[in-house]
Coordinates of C-alpha atoms and ligand atoms in Angstrom, one line a residue:
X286 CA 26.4 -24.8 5.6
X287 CA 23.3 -26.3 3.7
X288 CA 19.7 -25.8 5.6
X289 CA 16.6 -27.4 4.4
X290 CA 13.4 -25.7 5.7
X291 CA 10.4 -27.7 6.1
X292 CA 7.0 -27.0 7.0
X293 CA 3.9 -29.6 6.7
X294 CA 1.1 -30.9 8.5
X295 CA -0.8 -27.0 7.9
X296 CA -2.5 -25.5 5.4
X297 CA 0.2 -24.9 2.8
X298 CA 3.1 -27.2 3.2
X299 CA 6.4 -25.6 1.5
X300 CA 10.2 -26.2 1.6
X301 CA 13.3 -23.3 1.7
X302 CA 17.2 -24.3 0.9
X303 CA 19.7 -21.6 2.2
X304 CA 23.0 -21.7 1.7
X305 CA 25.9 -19.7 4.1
X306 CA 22.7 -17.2 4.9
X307 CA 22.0 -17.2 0.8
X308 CA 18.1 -18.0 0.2
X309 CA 18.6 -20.4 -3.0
X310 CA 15.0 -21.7 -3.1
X311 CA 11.7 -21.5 -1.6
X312 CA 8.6 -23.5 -2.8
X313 CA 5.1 -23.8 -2.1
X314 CA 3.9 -28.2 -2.3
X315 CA 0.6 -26.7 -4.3
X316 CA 2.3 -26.2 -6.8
X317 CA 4.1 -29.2 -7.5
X318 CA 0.8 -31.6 -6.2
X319 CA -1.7 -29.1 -7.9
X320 CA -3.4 -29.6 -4.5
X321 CA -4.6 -26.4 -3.0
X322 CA -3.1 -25.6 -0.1
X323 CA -1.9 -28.6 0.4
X324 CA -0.7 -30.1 3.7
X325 CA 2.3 -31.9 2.9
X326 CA 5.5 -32.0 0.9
X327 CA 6.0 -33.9 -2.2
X328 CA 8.6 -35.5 -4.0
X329 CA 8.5 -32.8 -7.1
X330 CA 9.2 -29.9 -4.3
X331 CA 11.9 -32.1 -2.6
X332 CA 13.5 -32.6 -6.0
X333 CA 13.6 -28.8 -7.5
X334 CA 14.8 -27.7 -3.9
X335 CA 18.4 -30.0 -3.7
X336 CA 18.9 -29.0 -7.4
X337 CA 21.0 -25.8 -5.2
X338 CA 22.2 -28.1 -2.9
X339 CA 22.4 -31.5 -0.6
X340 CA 21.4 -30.4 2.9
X341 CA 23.9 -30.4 5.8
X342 CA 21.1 -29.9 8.2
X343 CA 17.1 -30.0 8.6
X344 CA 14.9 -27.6 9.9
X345 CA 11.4 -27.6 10.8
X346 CA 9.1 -25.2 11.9
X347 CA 7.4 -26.6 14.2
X348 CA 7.8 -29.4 17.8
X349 CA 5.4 -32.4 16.7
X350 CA 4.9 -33.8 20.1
X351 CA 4.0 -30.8 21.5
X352 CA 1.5 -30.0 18.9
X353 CA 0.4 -33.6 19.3
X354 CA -0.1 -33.0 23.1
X355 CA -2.0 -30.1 22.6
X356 CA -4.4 -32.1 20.7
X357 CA -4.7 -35.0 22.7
X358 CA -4.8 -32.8 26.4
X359 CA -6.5 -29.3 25.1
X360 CA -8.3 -30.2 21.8
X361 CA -8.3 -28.5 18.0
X362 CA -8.0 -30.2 14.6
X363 CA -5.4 -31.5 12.3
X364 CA -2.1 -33.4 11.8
X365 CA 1.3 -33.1 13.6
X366 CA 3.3 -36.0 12.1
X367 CA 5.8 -34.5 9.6
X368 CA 5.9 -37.1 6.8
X369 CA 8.9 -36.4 5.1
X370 CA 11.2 -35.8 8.3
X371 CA 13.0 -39.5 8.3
X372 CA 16.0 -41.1 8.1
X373 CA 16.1 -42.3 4.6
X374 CA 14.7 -39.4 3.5
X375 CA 17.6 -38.7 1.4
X376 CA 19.4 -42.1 1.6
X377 CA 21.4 -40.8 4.3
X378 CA 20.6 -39.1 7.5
X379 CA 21.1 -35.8 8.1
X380 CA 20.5 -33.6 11.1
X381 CA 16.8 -32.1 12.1
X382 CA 16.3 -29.4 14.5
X383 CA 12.9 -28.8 15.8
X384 CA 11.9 -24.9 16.5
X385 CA 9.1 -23.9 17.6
X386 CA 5.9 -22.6 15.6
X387 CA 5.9 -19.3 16.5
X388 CA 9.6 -18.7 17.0
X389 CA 9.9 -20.0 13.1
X390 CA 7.1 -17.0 12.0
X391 CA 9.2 -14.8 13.9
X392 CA 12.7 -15.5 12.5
X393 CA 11.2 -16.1 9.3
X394 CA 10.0 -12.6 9.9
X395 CA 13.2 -11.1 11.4
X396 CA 15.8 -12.8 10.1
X397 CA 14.8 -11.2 6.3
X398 CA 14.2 -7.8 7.4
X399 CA 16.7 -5.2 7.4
X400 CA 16.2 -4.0 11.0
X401 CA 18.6 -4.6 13.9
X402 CA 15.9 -3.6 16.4
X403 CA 12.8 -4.1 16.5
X404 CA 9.3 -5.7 18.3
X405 CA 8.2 -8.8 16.4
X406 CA 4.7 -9.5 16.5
X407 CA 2.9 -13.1 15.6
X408 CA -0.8 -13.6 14.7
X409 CA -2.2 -17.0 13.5
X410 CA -5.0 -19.3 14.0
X411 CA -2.4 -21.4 16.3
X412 CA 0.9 -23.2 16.7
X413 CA 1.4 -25.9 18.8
X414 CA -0.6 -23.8 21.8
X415 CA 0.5 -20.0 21.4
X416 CA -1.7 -18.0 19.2
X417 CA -0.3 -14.6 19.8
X418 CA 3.3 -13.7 20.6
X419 CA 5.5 -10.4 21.1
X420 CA 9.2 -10.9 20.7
X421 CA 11.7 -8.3 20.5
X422 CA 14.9 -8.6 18.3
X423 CA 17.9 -7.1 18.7
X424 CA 21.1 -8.2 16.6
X425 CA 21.1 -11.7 16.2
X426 CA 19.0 -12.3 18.7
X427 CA 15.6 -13.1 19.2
X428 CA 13.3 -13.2 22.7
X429 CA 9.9 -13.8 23.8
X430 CA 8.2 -11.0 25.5
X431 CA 4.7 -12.0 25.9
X432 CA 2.3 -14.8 24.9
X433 CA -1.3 -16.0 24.5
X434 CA -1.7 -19.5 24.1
X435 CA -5.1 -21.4 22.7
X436 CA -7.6 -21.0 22.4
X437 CA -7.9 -17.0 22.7
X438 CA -6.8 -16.7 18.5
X439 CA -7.6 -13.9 16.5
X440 CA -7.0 -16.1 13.6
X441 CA -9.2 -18.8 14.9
X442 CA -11.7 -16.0 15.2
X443 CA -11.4 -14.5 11.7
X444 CA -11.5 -17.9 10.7
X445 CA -14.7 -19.4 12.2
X446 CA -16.6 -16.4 10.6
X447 CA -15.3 -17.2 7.8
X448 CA -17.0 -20.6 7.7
X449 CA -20.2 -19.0 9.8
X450 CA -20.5 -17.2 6.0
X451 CA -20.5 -20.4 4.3
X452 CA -16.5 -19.9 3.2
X453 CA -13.3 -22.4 3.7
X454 CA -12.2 -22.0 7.1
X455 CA -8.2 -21.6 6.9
X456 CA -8.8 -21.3 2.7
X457 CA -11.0 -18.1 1.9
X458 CA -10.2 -16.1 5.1
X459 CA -9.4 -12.9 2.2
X460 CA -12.8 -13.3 0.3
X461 CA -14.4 -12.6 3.7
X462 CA -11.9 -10.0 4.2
X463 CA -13.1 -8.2 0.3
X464 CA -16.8 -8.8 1.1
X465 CA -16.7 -6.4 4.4
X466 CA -16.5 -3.7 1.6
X467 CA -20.0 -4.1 0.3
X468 CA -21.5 -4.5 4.2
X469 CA -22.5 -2.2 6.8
X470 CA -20.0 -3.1 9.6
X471 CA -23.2 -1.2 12.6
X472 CA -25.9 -3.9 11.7
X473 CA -24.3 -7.1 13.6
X474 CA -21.0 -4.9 15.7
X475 CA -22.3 -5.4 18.8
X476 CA -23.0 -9.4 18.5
X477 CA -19.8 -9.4 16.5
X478 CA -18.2 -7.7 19.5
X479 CA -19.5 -10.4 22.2
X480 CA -17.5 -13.1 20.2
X481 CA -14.3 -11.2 21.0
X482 CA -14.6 -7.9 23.7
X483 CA -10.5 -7.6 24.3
X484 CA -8.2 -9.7 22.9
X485 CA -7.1 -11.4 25.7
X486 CA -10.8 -12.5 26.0
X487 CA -13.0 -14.6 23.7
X488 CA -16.5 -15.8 24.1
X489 CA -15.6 -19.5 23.7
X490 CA -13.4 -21.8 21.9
X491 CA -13.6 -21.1 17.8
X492 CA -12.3 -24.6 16.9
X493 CA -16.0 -25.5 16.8
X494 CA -17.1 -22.6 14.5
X495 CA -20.0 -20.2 15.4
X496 CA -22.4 -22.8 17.1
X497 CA -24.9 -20.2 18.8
X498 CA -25.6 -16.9 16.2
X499 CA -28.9 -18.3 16.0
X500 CA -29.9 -16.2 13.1
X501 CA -30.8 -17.1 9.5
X502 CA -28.4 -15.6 7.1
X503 CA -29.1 -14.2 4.3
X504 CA -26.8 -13.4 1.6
X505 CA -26.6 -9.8 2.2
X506 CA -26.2 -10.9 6.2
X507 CA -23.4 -12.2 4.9
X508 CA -21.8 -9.2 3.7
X509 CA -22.5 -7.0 6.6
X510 CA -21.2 -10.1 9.3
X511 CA -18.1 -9.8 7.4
X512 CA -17.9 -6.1 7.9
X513 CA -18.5 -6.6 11.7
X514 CA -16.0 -8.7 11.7
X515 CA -13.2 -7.2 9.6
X516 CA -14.5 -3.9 12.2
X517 CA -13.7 -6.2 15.3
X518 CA -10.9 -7.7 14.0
X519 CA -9.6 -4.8 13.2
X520 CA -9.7 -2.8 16.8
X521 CA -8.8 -6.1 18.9
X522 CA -5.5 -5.7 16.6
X523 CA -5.1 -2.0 17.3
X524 CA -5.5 -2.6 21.0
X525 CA -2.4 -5.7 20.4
X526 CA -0.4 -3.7 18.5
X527 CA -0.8 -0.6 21.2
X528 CA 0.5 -2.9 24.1
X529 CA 3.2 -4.7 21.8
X530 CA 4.7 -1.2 21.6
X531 CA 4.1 -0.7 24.9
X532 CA 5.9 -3.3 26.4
X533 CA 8.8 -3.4 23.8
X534 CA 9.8 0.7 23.2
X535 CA 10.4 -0.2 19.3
X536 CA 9.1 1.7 16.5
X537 CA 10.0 -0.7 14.3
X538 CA 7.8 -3.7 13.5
X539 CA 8.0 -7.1 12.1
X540 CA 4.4 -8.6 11.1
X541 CA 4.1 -12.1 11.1
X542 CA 1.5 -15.4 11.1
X543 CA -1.8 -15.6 8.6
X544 CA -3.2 -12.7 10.3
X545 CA -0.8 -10.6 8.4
X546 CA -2.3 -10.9 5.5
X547 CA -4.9 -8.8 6.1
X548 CA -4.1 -6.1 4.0
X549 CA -6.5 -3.8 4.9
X550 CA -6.0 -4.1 8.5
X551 CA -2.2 -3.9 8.2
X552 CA -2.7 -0.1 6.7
X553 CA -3.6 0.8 10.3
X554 CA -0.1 -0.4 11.5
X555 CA 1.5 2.9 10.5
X556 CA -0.3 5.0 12.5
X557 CA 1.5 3.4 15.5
X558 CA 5.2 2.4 14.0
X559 CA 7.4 4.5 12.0
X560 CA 9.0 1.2 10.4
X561 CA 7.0 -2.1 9.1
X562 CA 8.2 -5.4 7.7
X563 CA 5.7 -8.3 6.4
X564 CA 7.5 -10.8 4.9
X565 CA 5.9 -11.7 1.4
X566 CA 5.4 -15.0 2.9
X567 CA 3.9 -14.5 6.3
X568 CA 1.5 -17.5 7.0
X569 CA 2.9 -21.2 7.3
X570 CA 4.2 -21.4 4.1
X571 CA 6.6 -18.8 5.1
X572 CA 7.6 -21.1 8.3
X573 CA 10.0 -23.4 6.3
X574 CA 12.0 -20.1 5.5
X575 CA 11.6 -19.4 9.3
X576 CA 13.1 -22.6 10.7
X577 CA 15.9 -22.3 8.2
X578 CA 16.5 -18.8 8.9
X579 CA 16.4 -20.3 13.2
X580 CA 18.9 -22.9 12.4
X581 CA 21.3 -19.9 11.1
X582 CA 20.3 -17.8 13.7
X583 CA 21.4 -14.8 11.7
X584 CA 19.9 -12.9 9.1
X585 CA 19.6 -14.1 5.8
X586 CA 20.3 -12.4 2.1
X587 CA 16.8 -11.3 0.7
X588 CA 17.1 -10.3 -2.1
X589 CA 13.4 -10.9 -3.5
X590 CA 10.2 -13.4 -3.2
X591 CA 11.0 -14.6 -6.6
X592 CA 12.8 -17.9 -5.1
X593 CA 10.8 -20.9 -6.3
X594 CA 10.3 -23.0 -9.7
X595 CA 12.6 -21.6 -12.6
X596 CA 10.8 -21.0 -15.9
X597 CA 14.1 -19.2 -17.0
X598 CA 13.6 -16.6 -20.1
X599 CA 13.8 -12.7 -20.1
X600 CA 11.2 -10.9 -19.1
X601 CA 8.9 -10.3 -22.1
X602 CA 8.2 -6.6 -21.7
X603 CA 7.3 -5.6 -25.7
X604 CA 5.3 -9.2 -25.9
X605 CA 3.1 -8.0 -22.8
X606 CA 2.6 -4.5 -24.1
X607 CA 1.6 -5.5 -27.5
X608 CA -1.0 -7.8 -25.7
X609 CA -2.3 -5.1 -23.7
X610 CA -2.4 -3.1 -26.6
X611 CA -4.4 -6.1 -28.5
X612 CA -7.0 -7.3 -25.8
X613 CA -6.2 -5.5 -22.7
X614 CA -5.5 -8.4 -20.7
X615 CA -2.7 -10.4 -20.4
X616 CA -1.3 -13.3 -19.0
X617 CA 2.8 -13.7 -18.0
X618 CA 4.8 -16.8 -16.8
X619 CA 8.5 -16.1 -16.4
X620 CA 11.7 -17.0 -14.4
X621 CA 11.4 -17.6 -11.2
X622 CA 7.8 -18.4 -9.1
X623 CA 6.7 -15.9 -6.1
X624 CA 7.3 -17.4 -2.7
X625 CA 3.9 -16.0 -1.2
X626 CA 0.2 -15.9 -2.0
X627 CA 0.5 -13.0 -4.0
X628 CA 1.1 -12.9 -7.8
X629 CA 3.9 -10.4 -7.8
X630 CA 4.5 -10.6 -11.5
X631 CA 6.3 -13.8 -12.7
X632 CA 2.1 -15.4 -12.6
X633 CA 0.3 -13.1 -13.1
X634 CA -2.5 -12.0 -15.2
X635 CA -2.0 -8.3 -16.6
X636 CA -4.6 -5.8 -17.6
X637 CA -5.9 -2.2 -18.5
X638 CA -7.2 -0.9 -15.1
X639 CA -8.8 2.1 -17.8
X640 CA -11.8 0.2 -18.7
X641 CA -14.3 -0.4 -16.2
X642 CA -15.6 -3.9 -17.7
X643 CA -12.3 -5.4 -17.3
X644 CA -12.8 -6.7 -13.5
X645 CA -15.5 -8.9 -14.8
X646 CA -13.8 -10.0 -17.5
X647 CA -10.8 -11.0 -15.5
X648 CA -12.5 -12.4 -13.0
X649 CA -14.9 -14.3 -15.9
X650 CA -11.5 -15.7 -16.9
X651 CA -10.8 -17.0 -13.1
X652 CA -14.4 -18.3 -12.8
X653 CA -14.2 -16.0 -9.2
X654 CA -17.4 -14.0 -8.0
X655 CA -18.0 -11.0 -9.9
X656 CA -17.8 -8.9 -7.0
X657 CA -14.0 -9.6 -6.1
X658 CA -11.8 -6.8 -6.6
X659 CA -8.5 -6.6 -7.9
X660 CA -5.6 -5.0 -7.3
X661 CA -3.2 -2.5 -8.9
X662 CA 0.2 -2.3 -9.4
X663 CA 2.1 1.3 -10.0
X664 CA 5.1 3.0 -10.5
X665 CA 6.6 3.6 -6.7
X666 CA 7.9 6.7 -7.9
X667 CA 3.8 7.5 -9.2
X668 CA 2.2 6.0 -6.3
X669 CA 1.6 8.7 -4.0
X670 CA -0.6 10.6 -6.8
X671 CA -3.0 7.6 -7.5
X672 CA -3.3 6.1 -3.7
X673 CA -3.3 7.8 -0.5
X674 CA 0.0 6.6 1.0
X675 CA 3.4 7.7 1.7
X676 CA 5.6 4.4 1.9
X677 CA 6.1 1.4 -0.3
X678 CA 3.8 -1.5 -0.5
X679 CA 6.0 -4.1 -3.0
X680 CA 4.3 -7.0 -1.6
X681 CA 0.8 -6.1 -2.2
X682 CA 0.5 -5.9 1.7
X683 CA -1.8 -3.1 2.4
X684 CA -4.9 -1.4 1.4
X685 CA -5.0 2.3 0.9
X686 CA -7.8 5.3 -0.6
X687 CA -7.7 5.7 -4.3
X688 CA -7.1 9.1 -5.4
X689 CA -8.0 8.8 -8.9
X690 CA -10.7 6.1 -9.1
X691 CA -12.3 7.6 -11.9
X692 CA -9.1 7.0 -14.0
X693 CA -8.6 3.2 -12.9
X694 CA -12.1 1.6 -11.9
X695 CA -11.2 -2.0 -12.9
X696 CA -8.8 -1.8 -9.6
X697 CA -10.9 0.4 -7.1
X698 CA -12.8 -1.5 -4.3
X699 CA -16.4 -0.4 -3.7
X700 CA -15.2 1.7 -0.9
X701 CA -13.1 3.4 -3.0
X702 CA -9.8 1.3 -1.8
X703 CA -6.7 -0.6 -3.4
X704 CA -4.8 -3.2 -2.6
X705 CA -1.2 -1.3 -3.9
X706 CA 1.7 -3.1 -5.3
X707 CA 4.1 -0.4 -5.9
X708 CA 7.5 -1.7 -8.2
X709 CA 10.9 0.2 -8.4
X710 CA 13.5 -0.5 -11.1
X711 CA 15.5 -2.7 -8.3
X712 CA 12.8 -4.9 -7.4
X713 CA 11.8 -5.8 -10.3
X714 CA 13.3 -4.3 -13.7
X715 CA 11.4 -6.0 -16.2
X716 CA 8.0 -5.1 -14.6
X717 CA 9.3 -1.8 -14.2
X718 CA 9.5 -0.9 -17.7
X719 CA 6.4 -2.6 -18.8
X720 CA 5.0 -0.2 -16.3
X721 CA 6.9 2.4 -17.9
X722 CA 5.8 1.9 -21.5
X723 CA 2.1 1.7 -20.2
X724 CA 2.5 5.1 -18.8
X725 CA 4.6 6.9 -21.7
X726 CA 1.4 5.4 -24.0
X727 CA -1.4 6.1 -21.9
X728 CA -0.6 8.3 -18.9
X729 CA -1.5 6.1 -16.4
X730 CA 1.7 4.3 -14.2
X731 CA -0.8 1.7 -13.4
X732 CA -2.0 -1.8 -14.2
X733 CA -4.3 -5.0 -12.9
X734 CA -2.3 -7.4 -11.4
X735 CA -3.9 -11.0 -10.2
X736 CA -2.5 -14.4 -9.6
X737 CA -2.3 -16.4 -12.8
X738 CA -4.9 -19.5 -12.0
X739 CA -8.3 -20.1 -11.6
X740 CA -10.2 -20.1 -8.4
X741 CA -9.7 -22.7 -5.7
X742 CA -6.2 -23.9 -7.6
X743 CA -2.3 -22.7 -7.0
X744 CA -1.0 -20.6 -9.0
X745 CA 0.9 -22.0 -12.6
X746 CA 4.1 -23.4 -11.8
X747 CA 5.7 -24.9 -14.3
X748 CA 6.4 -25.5 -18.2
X749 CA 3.3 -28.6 -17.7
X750 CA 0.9 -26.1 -16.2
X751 CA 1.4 -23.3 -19.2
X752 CA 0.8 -26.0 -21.4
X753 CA -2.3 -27.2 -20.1
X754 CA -3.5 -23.3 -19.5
X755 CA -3.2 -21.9 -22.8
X756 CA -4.2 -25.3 -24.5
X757 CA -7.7 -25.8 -22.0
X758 CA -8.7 -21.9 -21.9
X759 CA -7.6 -20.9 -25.4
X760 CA -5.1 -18.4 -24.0
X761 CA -1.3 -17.4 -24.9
X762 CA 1.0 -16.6 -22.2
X763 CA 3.5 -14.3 -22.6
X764 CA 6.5 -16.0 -21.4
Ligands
LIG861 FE1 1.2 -20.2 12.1

């Protein structure tokens, strides 16, 4: 059987096609529309998706009348009218099933891990009302164990900071998260801490932003608010994560919803479970694989987050070293796109984490704020000399102590942290062995990795976009 996953009317519309439990694509709308984040599907997405197949059935990740009921009886903003769920859509009907919000994070979540037991947790600004849910799978099967509905959110919390700092609410959530670095997290804790003591218990309803800080902010404010925050955020998710274990007995644990994409928040996870599973995908864009993964009700065949638009091509290992050799930064665009925020590769830009001007350089290149870090990616078989960690991170999910910062400061934070990407020969063989080379030349298993774009736009898609890149910025991409 044929599923279509859909997800729109949130930030990041996507679609998924999965065939007898196969994933055979998963797409992001951005990149077809060019429209950040964009909340809706599009005809180019639709199109590259039933290239693997016609759809037997429809899924969707979320119910739209209940979300619509939430807004009209309890409040909140946005859409909840699927556009692309009708009839005709196809010139024929076929099927649609309606799953809930967070049941899609947490199949989406589940159904791609390899566990046959564990607590699933959910954390997101907010479905159609929950906000925070345990679940606990076992087998096939999936069951609710606790919930929080709106507007108690830890994501609606993160996010309303997040705009109190003059960011995009639901947008820049992870700039916030790299500025807590440069603050001190004691100056504004305690206010911080008001906004959200337990977290069952919020100060008031975050939909409305921060409407009584009171205080002028000035740009270093802004820095140490963030700190406070991330601090806060940080403990209330402890304190979750504590009674999700609590209530459940499991030791492992599936991460799921925007919150878990707080990379350095998740490193904290492992001190309570001895197993962890993030999907690369966790947010709503992840939510069309979700519903599809719901409407199997099994789990799926992942393989890898390399599931979207097919550039096709080997991957040009000698063409990036030579590059790196030449400038020291690189850019690659190759086979298939990354299903997830995170350049793992097939996007990316590439560069010598050796030279300590580099980070401005790359991030001159992507017109971002000079003080954004970036992250490495290493050897998995290296990674425990250069970071402090002892388990794989080959989504780029958590954030752990350098051990050799003085080797690689182009990808050290300023509190002496990484963001890891660790690659094995399995994951990702062409990757490996550019990895490989760099380290036979140099000594050093490691390299910058960031998402091939510039700020505030998705990551290069297509054939078009390459085009447009190296003809607009002057710049070849190895390909
Ligand atoms: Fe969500």
């Amino acid at each position: 059987m044929i599923i279509l996953g859909i997800n729109e009317t949130s930030h990041d519309a996507s679609v998924s096609l999965i065939k007898d439990g196969d994933i055979l694509f998963a797409g992001h709308a951005e990149r077809y529309s060019k429209q950040k984040n964009d909340w809706y599907v599009n005809d180019g997405l639709i199109e590259d998706a039933l290239q693997y197949g016609f759809p037997d059935q429809i899924a969707y990740y979320e119910k739209p009348l209940l979300k619509a009921s939430r807004l009209i009886l309890r409040g909140g903003s946005g859409d909840w009218k699927p556009r692309y769920i009708v009839d005709d859509m196809f010139g024929k009907k076929v099927p649609t099933t309606y799953f809930g919000h967070h049941y899609s994070h947490a199949a989406a979540g589940y159904y791609t891990s390899s566990f046959n037991d564990a607590v699933i947790v959910v954390l997101d600004a907010i479905g159609e009302y929950n906000t925070s849910t345990i679940w606990v799978g076992e087998g096939e099967k999936i069951k609710l164990k606790y919930k929080q509905n709106y507007p108690v959110s830890f994501g609606l919390f993160y996010s309303a900071f997040t705009q109190l700092i003059g960011l995009m609410p639901n947008q820049e959530e992870y700039i916030m998260m790299g500025m807590a670095a440069y603050g001190d997290w004691k100056r504004y804790y305690k206010e911080v801490d008001e906004y959200f003591p337990s977290y069952s218990k919020q100060k008031y309803n975050f939909h409305k932003g921060i409407t009584d800080w009171g205080m002028t902010i000035t740009e270093q404010d802004k820095f140490d608010i963030a700190a406070a925050v991330q601090m806060v955020y940080q403990q209330r998710l402890n304190d979750f994560m504590h009674m999700a274990y609590s209530i459940t007995g499991k030791k492992n644990l599936v991460f799921m919803g925007g919150c878990a994409l707080n990379s350095s928040a998740n490193t904290l996870l492992w001190s309570i479970f001895d197993m962890i599973w993030i999907m690369p995908n966790p947010g709503d864009a992840g939510s069309s694989l979700g519903a599809a993964a719901a409407m199997y009700g099994k789990h799926v065949n992942w393989k890898s987050p390399y599931l979207g638009y097919d550039l096709g091509g080997k991957y040009p290992v000698d063409k990036i070293i030579e590059g790196l050799n030449k400038d020291k930064i690189v850019a690659v665009a190759t086979g298939r796109a990354e299903y997830g925020p995170r350049a793992l590769g097939n996007r990316s830009i590439l560069a010598d984490p050796r030279d300590p001007d580099i980070k401005d350089k790359v991030n001159l290149i992507k017109q971002r704020e000079l003080f954004r870090p970036f992250a490495p990616i290493v050897m998995e078989d290296h990674a425990h000399k250069w970071f402090d960690m002892d388990f794989a991170s080959p989504y780029m999910q958590y954030t752990v102590k350098c051990l050799q910062p003085e080797k690689i400061p182009s990808v050290v934070h300023a509190d002496g942290t990484s963001r890891v990407q660790t690659v094995n020969r399995e994951q990702h063989p062409g990757l490996y062995r550019v990895l490989n080379k760099f380290y036979l030349q140099t000594g050093v298993p490691v390299l910058l990795n960031t998402s091939l774009n510039i700020k505030g736009q998705p990551l290069l898609n297509d054939e078009r976009d390459i085009l447009d890149w190296e003809t607009t910025y002057n710049f070849t991409i190895c390909r």
